[in-house]
PDB file of C-alpha atoms in Angstrom:
ATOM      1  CA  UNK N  28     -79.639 -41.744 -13.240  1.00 53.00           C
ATOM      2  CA  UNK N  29     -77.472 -44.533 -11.544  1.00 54.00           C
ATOM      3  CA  UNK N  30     -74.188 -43.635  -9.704  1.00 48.00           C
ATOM      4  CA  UNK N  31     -71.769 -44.071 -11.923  1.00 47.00           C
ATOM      5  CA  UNK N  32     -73.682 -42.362 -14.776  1.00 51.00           C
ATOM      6  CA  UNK N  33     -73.511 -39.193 -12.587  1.00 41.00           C
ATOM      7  CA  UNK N  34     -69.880 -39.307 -11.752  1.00 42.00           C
ATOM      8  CA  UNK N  35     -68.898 -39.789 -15.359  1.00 41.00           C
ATOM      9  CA  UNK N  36     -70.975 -36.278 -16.215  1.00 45.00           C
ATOM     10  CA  UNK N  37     -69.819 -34.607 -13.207  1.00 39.00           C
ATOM     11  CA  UNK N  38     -66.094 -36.267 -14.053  1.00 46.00           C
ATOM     12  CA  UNK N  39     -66.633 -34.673 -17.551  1.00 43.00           C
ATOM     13  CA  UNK N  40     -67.911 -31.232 -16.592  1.00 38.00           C
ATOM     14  CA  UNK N  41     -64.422 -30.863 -14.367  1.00 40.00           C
ATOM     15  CA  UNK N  42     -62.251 -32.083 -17.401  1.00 38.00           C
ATOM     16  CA  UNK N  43     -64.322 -28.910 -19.571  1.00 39.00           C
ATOM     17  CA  UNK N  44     -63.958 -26.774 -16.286  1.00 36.00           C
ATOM     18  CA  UNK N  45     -60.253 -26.976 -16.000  1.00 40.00           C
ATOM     19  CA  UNK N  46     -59.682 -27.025 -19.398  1.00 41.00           C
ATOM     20  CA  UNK N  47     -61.602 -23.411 -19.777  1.00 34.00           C
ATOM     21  CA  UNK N  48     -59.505 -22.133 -16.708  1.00 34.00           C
ATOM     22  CA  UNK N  49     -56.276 -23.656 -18.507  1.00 37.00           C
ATOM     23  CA  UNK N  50     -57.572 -21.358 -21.479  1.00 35.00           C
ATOM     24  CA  UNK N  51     -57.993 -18.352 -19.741  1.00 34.00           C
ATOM     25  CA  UNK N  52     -55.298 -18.183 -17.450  1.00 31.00           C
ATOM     26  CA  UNK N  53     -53.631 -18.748 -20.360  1.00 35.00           C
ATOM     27  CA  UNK N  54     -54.396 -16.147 -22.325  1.00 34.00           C
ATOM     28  CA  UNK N  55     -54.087 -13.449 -19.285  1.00 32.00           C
ATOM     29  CA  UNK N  56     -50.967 -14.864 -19.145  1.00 32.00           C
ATOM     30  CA  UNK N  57     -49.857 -13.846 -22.725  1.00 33.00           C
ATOM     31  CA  UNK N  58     -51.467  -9.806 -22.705  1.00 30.00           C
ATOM     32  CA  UNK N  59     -49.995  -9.657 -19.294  1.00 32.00           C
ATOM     33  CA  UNK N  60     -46.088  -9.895 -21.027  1.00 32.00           C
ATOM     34  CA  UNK N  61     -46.418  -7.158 -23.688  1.00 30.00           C
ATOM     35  CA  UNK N  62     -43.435  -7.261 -25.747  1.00 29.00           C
ATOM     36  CA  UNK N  63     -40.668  -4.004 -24.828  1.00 29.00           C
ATOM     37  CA  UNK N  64     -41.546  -2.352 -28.043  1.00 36.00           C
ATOM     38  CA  UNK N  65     -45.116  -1.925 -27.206  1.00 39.00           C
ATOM     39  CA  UNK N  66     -44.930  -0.758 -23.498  1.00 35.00           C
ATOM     40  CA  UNK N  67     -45.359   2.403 -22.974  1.00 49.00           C
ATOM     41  CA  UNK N  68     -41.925   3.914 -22.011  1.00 69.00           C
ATOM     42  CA  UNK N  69     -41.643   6.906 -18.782  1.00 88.00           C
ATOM     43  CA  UNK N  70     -40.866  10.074 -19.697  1.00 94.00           C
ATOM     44  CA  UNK N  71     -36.911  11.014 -20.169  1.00 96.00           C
ATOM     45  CA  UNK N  72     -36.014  13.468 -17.898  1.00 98.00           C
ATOM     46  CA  UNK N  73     -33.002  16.090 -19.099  1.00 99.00           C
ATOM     47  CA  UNK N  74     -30.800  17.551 -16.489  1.00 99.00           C
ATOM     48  CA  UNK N  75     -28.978  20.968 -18.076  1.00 99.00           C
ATOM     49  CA  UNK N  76     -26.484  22.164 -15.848  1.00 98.00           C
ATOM     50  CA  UNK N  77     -25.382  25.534 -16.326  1.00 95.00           C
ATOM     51  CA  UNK N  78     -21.981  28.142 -16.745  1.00 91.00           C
ATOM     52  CA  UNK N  79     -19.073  26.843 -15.624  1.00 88.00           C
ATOM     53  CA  UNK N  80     -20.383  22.930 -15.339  1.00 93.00           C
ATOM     54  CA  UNK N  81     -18.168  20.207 -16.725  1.00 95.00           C
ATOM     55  CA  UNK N  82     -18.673  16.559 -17.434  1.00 97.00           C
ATOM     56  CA  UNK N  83     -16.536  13.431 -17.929  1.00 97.00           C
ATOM     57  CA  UNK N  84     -18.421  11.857 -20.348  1.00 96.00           C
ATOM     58  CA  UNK N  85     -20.032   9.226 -17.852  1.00 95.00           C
ATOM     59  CA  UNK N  86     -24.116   9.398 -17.603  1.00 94.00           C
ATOM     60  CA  UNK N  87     -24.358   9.835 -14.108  1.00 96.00           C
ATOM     61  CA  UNK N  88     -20.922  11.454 -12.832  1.00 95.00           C
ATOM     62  CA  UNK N  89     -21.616  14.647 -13.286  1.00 96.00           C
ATOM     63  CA  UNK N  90     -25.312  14.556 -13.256  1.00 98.00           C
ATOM     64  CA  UNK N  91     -25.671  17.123 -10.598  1.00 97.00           C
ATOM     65  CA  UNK N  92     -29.589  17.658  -9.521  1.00 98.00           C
ATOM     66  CA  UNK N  93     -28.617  15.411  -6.561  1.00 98.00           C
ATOM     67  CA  UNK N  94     -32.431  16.303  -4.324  1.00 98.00           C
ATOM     68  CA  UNK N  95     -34.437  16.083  -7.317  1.00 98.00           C
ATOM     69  CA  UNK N  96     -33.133  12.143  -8.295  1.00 98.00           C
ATOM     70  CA  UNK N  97     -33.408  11.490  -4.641  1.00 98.00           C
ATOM     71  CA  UNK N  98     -36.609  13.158  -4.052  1.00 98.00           C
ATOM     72  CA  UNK N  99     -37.738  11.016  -7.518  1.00 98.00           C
ATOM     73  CA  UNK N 100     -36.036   7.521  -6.323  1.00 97.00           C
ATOM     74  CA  UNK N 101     -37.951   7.508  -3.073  1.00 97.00           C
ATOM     75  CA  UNK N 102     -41.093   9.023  -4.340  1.00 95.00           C
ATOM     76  CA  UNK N 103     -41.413   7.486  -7.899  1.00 93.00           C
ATOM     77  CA  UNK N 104     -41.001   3.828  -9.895  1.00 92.00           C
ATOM     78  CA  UNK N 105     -37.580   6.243 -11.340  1.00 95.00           C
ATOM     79  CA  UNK N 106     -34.082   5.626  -9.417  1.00 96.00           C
ATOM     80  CA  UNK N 107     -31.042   7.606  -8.275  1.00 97.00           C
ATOM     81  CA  UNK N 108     -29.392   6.297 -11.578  1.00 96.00           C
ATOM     82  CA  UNK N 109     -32.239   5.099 -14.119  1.00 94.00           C
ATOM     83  CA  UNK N 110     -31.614   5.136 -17.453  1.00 92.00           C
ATOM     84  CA  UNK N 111     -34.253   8.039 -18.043  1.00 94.00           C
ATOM     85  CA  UNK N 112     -32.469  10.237 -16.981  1.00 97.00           C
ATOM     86  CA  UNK N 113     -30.480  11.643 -19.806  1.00 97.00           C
ATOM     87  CA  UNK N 114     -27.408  14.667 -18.916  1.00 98.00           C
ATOM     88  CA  UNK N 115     -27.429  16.837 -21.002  1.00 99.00           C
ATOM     89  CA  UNK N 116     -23.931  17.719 -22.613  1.00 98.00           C
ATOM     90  CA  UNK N 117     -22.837  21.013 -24.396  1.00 98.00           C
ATOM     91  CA  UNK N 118     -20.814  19.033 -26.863  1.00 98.00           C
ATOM     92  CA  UNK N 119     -23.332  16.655 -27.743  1.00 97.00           C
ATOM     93  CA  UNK N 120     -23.371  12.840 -27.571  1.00 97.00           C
ATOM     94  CA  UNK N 121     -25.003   9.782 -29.494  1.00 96.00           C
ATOM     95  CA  UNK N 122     -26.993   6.858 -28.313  1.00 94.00           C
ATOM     96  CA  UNK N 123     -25.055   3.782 -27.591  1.00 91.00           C
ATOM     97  CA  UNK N 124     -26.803   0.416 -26.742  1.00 87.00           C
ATOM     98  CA  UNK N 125     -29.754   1.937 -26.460  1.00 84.00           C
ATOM     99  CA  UNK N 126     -28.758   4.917 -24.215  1.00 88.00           C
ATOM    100  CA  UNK N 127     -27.773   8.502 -24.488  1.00 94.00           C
ATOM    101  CA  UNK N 128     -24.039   8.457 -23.716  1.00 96.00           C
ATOM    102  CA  UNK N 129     -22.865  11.957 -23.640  1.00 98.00           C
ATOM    103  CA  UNK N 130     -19.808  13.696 -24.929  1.00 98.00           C
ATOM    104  CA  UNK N 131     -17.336  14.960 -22.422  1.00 98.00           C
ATOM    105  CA  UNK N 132     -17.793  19.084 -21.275  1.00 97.00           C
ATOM    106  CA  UNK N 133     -15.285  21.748 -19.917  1.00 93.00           C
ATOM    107  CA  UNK N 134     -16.530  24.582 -17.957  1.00 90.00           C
ATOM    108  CA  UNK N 135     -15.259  26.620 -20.885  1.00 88.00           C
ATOM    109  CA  UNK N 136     -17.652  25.089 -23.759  1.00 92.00           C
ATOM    110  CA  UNK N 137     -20.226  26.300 -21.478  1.00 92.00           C
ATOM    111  CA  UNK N 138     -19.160  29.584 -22.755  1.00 89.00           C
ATOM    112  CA  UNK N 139     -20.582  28.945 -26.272  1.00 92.00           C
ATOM    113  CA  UNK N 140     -23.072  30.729 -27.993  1.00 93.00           C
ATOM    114  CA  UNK N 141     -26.787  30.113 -27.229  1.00 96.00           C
ATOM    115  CA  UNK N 142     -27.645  28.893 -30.798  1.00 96.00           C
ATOM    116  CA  UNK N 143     -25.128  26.407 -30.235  1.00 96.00           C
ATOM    117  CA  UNK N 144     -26.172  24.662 -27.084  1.00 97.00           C
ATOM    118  CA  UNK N 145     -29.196  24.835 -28.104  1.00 98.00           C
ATOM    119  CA  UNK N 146     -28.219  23.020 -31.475  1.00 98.00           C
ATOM    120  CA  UNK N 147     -26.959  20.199 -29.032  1.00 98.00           C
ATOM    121  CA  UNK N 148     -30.066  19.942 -26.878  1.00 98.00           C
ATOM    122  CA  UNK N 149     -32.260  19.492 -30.423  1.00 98.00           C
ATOM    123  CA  UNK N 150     -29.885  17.096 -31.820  1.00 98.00           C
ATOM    124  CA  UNK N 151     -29.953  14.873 -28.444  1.00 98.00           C
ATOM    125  CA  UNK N 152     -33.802  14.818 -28.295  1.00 97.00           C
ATOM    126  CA  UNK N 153     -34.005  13.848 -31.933  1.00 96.00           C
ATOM    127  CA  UNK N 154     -31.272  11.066 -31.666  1.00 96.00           C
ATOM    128  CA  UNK N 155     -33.363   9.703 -28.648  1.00 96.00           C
ATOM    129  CA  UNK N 156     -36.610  10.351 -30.504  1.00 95.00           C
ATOM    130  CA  UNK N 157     -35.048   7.936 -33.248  1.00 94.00           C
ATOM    131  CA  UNK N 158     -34.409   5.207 -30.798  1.00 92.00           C
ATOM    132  CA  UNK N 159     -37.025   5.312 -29.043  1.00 93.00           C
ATOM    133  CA  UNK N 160     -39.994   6.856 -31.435  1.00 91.00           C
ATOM    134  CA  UNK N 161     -42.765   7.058 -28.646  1.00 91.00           C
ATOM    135  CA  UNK N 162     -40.428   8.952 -26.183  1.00 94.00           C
ATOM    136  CA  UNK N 163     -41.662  11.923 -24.230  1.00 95.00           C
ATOM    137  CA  UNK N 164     -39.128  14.404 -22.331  1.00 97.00           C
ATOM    138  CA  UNK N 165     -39.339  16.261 -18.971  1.00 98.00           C
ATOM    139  CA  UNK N 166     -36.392  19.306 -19.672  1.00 99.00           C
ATOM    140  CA  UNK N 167     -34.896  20.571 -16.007  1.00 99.00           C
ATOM    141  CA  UNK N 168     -32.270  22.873 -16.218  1.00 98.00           C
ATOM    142  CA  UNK N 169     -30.736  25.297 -13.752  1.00 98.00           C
ATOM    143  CA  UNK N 170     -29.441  28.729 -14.471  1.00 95.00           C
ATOM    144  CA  UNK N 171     -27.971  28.415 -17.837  1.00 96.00           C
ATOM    145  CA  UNK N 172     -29.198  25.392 -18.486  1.00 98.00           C
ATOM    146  CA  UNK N 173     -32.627  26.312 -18.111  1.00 98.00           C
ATOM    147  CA  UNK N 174     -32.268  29.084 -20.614  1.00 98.00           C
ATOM    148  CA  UNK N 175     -30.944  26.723 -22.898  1.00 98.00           C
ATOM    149  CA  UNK N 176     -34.500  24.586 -22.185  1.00 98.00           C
ATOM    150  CA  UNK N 177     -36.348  28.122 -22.917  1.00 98.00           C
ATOM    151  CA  UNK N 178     -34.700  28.450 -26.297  1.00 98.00           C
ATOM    152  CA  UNK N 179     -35.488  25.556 -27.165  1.00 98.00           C
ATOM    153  CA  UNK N 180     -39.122  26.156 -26.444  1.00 95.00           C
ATOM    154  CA  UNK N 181     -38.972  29.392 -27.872  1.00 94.00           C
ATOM    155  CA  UNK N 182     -37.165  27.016 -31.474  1.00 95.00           C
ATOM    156  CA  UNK N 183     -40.194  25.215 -31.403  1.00 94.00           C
ATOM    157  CA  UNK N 184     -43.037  27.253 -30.382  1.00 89.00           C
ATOM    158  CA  UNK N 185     -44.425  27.266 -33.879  1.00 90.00           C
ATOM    159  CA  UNK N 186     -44.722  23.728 -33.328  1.00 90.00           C
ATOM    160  CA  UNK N 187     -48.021  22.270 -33.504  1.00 88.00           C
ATOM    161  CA  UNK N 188     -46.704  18.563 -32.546  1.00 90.00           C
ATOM    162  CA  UNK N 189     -44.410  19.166 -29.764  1.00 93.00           C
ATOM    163  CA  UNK N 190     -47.098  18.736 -26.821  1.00 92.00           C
ATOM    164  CA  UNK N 191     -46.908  15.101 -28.063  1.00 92.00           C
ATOM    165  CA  UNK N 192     -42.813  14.662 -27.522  1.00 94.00           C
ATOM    166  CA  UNK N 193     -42.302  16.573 -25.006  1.00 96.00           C
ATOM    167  CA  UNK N 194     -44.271  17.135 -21.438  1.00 95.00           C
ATOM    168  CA  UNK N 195     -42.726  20.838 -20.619  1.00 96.00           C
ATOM    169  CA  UNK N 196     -39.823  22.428 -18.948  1.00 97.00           C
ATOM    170  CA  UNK N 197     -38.907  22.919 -15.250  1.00 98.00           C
ATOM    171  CA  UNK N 198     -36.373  25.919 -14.856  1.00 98.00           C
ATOM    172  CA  UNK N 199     -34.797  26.988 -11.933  1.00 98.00           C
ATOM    173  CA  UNK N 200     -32.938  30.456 -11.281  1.00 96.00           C
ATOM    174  CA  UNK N 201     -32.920  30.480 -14.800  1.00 97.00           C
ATOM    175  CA  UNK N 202     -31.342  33.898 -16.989  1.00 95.00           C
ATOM    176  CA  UNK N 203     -35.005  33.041 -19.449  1.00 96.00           C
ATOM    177  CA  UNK N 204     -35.283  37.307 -19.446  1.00 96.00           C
ATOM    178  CA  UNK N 205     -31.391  37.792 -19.537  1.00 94.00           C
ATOM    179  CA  UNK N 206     -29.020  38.927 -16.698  1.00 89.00           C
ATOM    180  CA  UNK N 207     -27.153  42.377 -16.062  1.00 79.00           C
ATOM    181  CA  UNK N 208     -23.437  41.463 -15.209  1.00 68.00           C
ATOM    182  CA  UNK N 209     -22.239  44.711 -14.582  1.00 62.00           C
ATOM    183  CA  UNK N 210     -25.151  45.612 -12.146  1.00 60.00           C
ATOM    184  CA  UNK N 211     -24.344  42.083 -10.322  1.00 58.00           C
ATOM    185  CA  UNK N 212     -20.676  43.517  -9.743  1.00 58.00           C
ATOM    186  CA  UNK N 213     -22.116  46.801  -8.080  1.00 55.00           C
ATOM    187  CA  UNK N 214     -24.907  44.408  -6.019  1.00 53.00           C
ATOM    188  CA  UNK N 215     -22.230  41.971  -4.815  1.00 52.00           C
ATOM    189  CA  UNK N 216     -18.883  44.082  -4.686  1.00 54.00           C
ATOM    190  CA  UNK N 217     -15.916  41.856  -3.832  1.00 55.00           C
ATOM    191  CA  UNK N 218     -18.289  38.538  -3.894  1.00 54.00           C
ATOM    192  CA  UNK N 219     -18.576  39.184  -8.008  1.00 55.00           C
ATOM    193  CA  UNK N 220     -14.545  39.180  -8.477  1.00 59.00           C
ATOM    194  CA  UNK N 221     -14.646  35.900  -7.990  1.00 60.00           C
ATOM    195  CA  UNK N 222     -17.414  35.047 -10.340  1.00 61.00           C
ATOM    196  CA  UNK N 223     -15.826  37.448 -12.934  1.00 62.00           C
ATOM    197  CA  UNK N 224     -12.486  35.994 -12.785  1.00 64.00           C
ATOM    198  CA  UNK N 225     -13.716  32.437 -13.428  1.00 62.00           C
ATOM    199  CA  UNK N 226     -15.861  33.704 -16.548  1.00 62.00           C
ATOM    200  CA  UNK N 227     -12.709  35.830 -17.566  1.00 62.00           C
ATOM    201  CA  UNK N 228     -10.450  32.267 -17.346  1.00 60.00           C
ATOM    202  CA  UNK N 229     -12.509  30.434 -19.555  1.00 56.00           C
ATOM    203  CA  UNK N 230     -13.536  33.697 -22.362  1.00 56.00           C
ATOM    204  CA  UNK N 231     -17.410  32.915 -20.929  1.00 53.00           C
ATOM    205  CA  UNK N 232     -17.726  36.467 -22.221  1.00 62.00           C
ATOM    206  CA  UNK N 233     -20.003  35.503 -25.373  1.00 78.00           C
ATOM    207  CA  UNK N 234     -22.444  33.837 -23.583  1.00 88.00           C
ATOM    208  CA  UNK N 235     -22.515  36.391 -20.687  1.00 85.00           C
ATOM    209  CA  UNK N 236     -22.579  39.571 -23.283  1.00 86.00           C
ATOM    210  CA  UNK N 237     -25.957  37.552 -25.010  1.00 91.00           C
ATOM    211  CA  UNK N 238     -27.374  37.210 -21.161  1.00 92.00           C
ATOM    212  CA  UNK N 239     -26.670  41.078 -20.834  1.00 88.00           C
ATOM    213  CA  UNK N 240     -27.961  41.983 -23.478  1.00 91.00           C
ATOM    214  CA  UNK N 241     -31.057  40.281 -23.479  1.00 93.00           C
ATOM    215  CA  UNK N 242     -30.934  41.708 -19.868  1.00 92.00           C
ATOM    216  CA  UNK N 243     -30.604  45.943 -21.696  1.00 91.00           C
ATOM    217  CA  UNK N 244     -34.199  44.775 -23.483  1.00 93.00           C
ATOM    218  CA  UNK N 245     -35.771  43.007 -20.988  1.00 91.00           C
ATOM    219  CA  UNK N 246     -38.891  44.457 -21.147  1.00 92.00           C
ATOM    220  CA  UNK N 247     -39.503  43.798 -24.872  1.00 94.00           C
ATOM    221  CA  UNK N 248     -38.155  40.222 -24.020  1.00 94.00           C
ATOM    222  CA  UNK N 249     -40.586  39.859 -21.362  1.00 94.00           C
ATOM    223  CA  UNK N 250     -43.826  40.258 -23.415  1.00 95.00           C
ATOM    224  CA  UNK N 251     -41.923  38.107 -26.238  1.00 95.00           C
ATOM    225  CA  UNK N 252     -41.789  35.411 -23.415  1.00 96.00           C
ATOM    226  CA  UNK N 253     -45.320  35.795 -22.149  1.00 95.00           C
ATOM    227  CA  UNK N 254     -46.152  34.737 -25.861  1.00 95.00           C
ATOM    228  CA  UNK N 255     -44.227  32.320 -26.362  1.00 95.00           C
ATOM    229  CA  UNK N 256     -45.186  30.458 -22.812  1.00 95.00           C
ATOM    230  CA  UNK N 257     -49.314  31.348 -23.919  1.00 94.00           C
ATOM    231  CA  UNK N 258     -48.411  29.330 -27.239  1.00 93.00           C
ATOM    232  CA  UNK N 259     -46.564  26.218 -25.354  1.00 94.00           C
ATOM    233  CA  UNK N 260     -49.170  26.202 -23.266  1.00 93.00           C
ATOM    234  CA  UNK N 261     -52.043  26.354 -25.557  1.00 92.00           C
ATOM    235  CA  UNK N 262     -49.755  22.943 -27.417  1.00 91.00           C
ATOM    236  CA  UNK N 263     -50.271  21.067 -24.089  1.00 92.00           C
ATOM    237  CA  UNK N 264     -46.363  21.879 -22.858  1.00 95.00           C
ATOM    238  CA  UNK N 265     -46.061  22.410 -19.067  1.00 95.00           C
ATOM    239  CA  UNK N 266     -44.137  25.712 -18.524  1.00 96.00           C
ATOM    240  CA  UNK N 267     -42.841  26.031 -14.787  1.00 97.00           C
ATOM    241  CA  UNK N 268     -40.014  28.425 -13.752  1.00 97.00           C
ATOM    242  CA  UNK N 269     -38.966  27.863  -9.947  1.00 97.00           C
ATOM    243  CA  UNK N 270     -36.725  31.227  -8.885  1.00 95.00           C
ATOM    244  CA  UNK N 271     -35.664  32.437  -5.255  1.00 94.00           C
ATOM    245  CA  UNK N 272     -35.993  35.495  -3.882  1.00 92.00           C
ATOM    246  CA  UNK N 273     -32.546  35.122  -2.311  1.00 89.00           C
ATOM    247  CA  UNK N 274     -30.772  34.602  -5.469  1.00 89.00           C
ATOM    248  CA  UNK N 275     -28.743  37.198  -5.818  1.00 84.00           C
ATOM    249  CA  UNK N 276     -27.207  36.087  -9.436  1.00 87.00           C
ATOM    250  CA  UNK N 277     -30.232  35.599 -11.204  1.00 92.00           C
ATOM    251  CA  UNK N 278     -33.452  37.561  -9.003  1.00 90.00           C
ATOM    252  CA  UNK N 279     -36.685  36.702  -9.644  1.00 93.00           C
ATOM    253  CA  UNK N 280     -37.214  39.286 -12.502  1.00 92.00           C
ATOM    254  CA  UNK N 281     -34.914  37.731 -14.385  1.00 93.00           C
ATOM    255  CA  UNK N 282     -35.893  34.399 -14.222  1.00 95.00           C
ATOM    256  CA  UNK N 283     -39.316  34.949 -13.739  1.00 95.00           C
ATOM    257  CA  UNK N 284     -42.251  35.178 -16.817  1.00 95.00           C
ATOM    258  CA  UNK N 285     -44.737  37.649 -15.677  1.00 94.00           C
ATOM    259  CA  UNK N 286     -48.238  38.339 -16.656  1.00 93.00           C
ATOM    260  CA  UNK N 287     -48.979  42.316 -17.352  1.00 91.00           C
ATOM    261  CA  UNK N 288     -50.090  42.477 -13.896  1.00 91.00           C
ATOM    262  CA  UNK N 289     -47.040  41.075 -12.286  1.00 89.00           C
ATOM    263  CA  UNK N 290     -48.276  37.285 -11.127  1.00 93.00           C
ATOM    264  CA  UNK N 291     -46.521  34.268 -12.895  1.00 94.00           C
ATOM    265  CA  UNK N 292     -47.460  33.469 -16.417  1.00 94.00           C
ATOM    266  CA  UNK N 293     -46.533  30.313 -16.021  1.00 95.00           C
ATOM    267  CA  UNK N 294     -46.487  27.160 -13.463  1.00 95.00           C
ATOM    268  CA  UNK N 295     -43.942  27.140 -10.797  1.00 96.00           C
ATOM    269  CA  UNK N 296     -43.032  30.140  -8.056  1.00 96.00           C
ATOM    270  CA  UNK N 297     -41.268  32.636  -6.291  1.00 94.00           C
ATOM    271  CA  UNK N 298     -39.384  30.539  -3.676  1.00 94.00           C
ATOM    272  CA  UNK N 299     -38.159  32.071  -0.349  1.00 88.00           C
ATOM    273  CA  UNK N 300     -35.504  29.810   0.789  1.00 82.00           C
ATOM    274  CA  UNK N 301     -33.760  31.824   3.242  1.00 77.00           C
ATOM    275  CA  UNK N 302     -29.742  32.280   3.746  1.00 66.00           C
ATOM    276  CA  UNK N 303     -27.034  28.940   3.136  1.00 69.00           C
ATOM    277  CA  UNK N 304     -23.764  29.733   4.412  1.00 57.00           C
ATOM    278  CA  UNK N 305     -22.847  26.425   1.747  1.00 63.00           C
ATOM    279  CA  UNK N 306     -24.922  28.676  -0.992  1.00 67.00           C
ATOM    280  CA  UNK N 307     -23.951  32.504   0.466  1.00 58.00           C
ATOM    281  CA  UNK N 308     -25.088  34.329  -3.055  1.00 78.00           C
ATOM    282  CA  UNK N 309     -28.412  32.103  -2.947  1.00 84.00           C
ATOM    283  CA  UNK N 310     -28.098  30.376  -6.916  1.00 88.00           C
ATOM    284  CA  UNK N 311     -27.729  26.481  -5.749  1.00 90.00           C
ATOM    285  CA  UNK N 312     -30.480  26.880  -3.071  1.00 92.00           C
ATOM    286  CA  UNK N 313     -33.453  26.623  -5.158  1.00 95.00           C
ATOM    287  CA  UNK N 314     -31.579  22.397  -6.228  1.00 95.00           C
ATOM    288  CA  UNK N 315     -32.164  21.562  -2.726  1.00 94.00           C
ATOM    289  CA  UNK N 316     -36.036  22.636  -2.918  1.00 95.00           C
ATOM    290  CA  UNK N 317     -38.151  20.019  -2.268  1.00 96.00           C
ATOM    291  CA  UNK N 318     -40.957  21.549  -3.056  1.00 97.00           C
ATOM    292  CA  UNK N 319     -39.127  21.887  -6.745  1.00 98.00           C
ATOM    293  CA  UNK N 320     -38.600  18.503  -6.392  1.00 98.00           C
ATOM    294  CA  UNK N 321     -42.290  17.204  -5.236  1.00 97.00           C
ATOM    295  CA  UNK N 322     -43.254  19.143  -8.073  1.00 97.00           C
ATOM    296  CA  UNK N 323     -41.448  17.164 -10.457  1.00 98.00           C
ATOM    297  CA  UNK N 324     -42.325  13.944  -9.434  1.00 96.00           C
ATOM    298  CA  UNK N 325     -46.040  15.278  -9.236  1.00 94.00           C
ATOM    299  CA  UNK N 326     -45.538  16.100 -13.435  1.00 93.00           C
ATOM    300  CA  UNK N 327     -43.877  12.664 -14.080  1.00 93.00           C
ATOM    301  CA  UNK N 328     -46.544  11.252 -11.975  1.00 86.00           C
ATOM    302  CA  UNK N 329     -49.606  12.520 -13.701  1.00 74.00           C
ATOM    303  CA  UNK N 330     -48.082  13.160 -17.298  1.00 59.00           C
ATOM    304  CA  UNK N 331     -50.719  10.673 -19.350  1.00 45.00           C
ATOM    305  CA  UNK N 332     -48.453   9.753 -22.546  1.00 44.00           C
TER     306      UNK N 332
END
């Protein structure tokens, strides 16, 4: 073969060459840019404050959970304001623009019945759920708020299809087996006035008389709760409640789900966090955790949805 006879094939197998490498870069440029409908969205995660919070309205004002969204925005692809995280609001909210927006909250709706803020939680999930039909949820709520997270569990425990909405529930010093009022006031003495004087100025009676007397039957509520967290669990729902020894507004036994034999029935533990002259009866302690928050990120981390 002369010269120029081998240039021209060698000229034409670089034209084919580049034109196959034009193809496929190409087409790994098109799967690479999957349309926002299709992508696979991170898990919402629902901050539920509890009695006596209040919210303005805005998303992120009165948030709360501070540790836990920083622990998340330097340990995760989530930051200190991303739009999955949802607050949670005791007079509901709607969806605008594509995100939850929630109604403004005074410490004394707080007060409202359990059914009722429980009602709220359901309707926000399903609003989202209708914007967003592939969403998944992460609940965290502390005190209250995580025994409004509970009830809803216990709402849907029956529930064959809720492992594949929503990934579980983190609560922390949480009332889940109720909480005796009256016995605080003998435990704390003068430190309880002031706790029952701002539940007296706002009528939080109704929600504290359900907490007490869920607290009188605690030990039928107990096995009802060790049932309910063996059915969640059994539906692929994460159970974890975080409580501190050194809470002395909602102890461990109140907050805790026990097997018959004492241990945890569920994920999460018995913290010892130690005294916090900022914190002196030991309830906001368990926010600053970081191992409450490591463990978070770890479930966001590792959920497969």
């Amino acid at each position: 073969m002369g010269r120029t006879g081998w240039w021209l094939k060698l000229g034409a197998f670089m034209v084919f060459f580049a034109a196959v490498l034009a193809f496929m870069l190409a087409k790994t440029a098109v799967t690479a840019w999957t349309p926002l409908a299709e992508r696979p969205s991170r898990p919402y995660v629902v901050f539920i404050n509890g009695l006596l919070s209040s919210s303005d309205g805005d998303p992120y004002n009165n948030m709360g959970f501070d540790s836990i969204r920083r622990y998340l925005a330097d340990h995760s692809t989530y930051t200190f304001t991303d739009e999955h995280f949802i607050l949670y609001s005791y007079n509901g909210g709607q969806v605008v623009d594509g995100l939850w927006q929630p109604n403004p909250y005074s410490p004394g709706d707080t007060t409202q019945p359990l059914t009722k803020s429980v009602a709220s939680l359901d309707e926000m999930i399903e609003q989202v759920r209708q914007h967003d039909p592939g969403a998944a949820f992460l609940l965290v709520g502390h005190s209250l708020g995580g025994r409004i997270a509970w009830d809803y569990f216990v709402k849907h425990a029956e529930d064959h299809q809720i492992g594949e909405y929503i990934i579980g529930a983190v609560t922390l010093d949480s009332p889940i087996n109720g909480c005796g009022y009256k016995e605080l006031e003998e435990l704390l003495g003068d430190y309880a006035t002031e706790i029952t004087e701002s539940i007296t100025a706002v009528g939080a009676e109704g929600v504290v008389e359900e907490l007490a007397e869920d607290y009188l039957n605690r030990s039928q509520r107990m096995v009802e709760n060790r049932l309910s967290a063996k059915k969640l669990q059994q539906r692929g729902v994460v159970v974890a409640t975080f409580t501190s020894k050194d809470d002395l507004i909602v102890p461990p036994y109140c907050a805790a789900i026990t097997a018959e034999d004492g241990t945890l029935a569920t994920e999460g533990a018995v913290l010892s966090l130690g005294y916090d002259l900022s914190s002196p009866l030991g309830h906001e302690q368990v926010l600053e955790s970081e191992r409450v928050a490591r463990y978070i990120a770890d479930l966001l981390e590792y959920d497969k949805r």
